Short mmCIF file of C-alpha atoms in Angstrom, two decimals:
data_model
loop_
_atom_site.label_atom_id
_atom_site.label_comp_id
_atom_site.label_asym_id
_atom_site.label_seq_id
_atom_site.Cartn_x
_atom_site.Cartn_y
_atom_site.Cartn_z
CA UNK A 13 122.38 114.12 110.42
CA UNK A 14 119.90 111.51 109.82
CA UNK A 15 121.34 108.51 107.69
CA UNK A 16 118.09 108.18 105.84
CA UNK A 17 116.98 111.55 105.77
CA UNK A 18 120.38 112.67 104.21
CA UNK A 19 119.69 110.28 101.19
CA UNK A 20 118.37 111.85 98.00
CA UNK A 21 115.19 109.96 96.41
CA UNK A 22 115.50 109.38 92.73
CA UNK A 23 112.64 109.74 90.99
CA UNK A 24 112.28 107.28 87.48
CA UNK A 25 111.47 108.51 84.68
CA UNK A 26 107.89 107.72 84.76
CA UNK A 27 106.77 109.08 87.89
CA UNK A 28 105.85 112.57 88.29
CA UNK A 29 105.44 114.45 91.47
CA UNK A 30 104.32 117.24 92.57
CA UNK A 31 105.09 119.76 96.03
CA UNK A 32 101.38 121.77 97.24
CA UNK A 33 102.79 125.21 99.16
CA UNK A 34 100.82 123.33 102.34
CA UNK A 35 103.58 120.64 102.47
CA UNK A 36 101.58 117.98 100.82
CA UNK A 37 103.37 115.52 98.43
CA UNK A 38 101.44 113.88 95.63
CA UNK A 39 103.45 111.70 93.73
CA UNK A 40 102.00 109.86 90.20
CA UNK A 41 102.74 107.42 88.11
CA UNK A 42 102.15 104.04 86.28
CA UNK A 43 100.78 102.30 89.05
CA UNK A 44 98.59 105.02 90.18
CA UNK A 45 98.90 108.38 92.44
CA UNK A 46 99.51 108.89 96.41
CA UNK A 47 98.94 111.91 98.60
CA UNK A 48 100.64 112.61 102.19
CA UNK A 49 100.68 115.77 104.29
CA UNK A 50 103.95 116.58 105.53
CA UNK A 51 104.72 118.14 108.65
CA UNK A 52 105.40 121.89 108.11
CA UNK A 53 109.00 121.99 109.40
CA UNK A 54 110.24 119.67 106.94
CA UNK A 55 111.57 121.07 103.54
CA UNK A 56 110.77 119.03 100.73
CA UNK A 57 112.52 120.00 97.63
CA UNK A 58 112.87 118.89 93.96
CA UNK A 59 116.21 119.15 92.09
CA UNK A 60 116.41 117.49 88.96
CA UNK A 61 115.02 113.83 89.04
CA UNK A 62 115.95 114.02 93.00
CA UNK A 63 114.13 114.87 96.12
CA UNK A 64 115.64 116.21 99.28
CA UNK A 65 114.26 116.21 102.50
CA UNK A 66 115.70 118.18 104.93
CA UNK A 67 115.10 119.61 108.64
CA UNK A 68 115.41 123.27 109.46
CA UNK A 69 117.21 122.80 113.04
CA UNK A 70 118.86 119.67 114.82
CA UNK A 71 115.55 119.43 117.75
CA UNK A 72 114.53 115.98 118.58
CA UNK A 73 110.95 116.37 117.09
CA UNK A 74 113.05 117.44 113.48
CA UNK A 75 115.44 114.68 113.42
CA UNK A 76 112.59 111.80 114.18
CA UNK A 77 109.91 113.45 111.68
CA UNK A 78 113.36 113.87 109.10
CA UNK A 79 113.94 110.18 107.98
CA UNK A 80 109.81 109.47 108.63
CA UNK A 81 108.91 111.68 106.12
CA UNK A 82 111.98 110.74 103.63
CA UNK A 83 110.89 107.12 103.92
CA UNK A 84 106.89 107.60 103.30
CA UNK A 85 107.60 109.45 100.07
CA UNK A 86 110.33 107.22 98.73
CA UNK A 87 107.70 104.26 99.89
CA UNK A 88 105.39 106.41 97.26
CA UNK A 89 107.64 106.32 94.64
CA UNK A 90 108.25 103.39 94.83
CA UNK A 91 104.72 102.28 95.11
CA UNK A 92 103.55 104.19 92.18
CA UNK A 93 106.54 102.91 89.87
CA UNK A 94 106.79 98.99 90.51
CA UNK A 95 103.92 98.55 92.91
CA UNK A 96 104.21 95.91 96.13
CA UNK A 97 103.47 92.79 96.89
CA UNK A 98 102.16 90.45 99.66
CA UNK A 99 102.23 87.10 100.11
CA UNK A 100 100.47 84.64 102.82
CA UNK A 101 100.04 81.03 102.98
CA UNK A 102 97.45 79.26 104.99
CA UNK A 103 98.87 76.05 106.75
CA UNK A 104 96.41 73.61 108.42
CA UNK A 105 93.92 71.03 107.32
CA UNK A 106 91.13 71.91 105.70
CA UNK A 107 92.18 75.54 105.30
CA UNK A 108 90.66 77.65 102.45
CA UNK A 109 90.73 80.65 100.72
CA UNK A 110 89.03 82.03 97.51
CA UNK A 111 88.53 85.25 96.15
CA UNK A 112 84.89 86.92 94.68
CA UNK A 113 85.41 90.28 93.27
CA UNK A 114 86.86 92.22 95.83
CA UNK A 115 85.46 89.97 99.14
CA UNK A 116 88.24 87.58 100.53
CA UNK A 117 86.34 84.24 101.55
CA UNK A 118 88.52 82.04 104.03
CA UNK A 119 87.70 78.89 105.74
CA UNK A 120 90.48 78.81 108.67
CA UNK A 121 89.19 75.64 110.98
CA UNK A 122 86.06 77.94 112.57
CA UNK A 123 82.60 76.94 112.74
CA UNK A 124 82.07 79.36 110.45
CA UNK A 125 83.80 80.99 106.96
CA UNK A 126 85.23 84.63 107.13
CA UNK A 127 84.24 86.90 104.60
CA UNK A 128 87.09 89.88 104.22
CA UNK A 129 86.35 93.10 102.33
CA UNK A 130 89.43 94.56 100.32
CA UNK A 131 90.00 98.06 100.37
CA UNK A 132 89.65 99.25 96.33
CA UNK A 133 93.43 99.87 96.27
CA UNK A 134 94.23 96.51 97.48
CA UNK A 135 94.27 93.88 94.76
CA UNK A 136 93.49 89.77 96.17
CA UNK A 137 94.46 86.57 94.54
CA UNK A 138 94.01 83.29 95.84
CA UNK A 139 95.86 80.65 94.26
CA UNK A 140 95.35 76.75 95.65
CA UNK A 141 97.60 73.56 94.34
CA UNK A 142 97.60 69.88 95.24
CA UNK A 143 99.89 68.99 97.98
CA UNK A 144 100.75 72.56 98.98
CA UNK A 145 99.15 75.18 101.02
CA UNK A 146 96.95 77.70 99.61
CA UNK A 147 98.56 81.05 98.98
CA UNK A 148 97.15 84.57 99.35
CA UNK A 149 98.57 87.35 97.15
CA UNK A 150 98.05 91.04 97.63
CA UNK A 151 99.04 93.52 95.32
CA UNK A 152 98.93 97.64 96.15
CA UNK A 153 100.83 100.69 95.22
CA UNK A 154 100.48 101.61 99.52
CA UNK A 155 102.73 99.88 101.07
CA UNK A 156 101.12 101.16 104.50
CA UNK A 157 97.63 99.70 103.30
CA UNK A 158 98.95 96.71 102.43
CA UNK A 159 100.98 96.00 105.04
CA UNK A 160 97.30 96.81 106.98
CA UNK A 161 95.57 94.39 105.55
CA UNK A 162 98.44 91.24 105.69
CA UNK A 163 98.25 92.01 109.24
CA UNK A 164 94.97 91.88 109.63
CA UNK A 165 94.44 88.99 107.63
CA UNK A 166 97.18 87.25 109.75
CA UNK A 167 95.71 88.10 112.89
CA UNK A 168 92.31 86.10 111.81
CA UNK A 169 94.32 82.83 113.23
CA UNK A 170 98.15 83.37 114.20
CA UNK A 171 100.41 80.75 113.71
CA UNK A 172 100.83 78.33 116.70
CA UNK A 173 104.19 77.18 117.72
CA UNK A 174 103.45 73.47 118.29
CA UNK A 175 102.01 72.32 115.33
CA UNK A 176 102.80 75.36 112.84
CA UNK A 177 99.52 75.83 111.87
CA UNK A 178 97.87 78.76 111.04
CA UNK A 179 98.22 82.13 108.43
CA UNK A 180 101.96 82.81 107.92
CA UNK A 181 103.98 85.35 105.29
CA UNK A 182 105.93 83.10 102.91
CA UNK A 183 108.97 82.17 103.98
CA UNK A 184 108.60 83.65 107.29
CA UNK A 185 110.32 81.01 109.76
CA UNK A 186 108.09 79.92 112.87
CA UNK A 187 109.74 78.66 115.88
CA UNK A 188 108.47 75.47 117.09
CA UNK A 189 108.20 74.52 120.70
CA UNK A 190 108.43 70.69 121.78
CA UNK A 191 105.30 68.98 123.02
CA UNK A 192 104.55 67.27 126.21
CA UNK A 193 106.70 64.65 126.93
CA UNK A 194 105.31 60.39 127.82
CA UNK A 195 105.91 59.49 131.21
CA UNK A 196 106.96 56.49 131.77
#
């Protein structure tokens, strides 16, 4: 038996969700509402303020797709309940970022500023003090989406392991590599 699948979801109080006879899960709540199709083997039920998942035989293809699908709807519930959070920080002179409506402005050491679009579930924030580096916060109730766009964001200049500079999650730990040595 899966160790994830196995686990019961408990739904809080405010969320409400809601089982299609196609297998697809829509879960609301204060945050918002989600949708996902589930595969049509898996048996999603509602007891109480639980949901099960289970799997109707022990085949390979049921036992990966069991915990998958347990883990995107509890990512749902939790999503629409507390909502989650991102946060990047932009190390290196000179490095910028500022937010206009829902377009992501950053000035990252190119000849040139890049201008992001945010998805319209994906809320930006762009907060710069003196003497520290400038942080990047993204708030969504999809923690797929916003895991998307961190990524992407991230990949715009990677970190670099001599100098540390570049887009990094805070307090994600960079290993640094020694430099070329004088020869004497």
């Amino acid at each position: 038996m899966s160790r994830i699948g196995k686990l019961p979801i408990t739904l809080p109080s405010n969320v409400e969700i809601a089982i299609a006879k196609d297998n697809v899960v829509t879960v609301k709540g204060p945050k918002g509402s989600l949708t996902t199709p589930v595969d049509k083997d898996i048996i999603v039920k509602q007891e109480d303020n639980q949901i099960l998942v289970e799997r109707p035989t022990e085949q390979k293809r049921h036992k990966a797709m069991h915990g998958l699908y347990r883990s995107l709807i509890n990512n749902m519930v939790v999503g629409v309940s507390e909502g989650y959070k991102e946060q990047l920080e932009l190390v290196g002179v000179g490095y910028k970022a500022t937010v206009q409506g829902n377009v992501l402005e950053l000035a990252l050491g190119y000849s040139h500023n890049i201008f992001l679009a945010m998805p319209s579930e994906v809320t930006a924030t762009a907060v710069t003090e003196k003497g520290k580096a400038p942080v990047i916060t993204l708030e969504s109730n999809d923690k797929q989406l916003i895991g998307q766009v961190a990524a992407k964001i991230r990949s715009l200049r990677k970190v670099e392991p001599y100098k540390g500079k570049g887009i990094r999650f805070v307090g994600e730990v960079v290993r640094r590599k020694a430099g070329k040595t004088a020869s004497k």
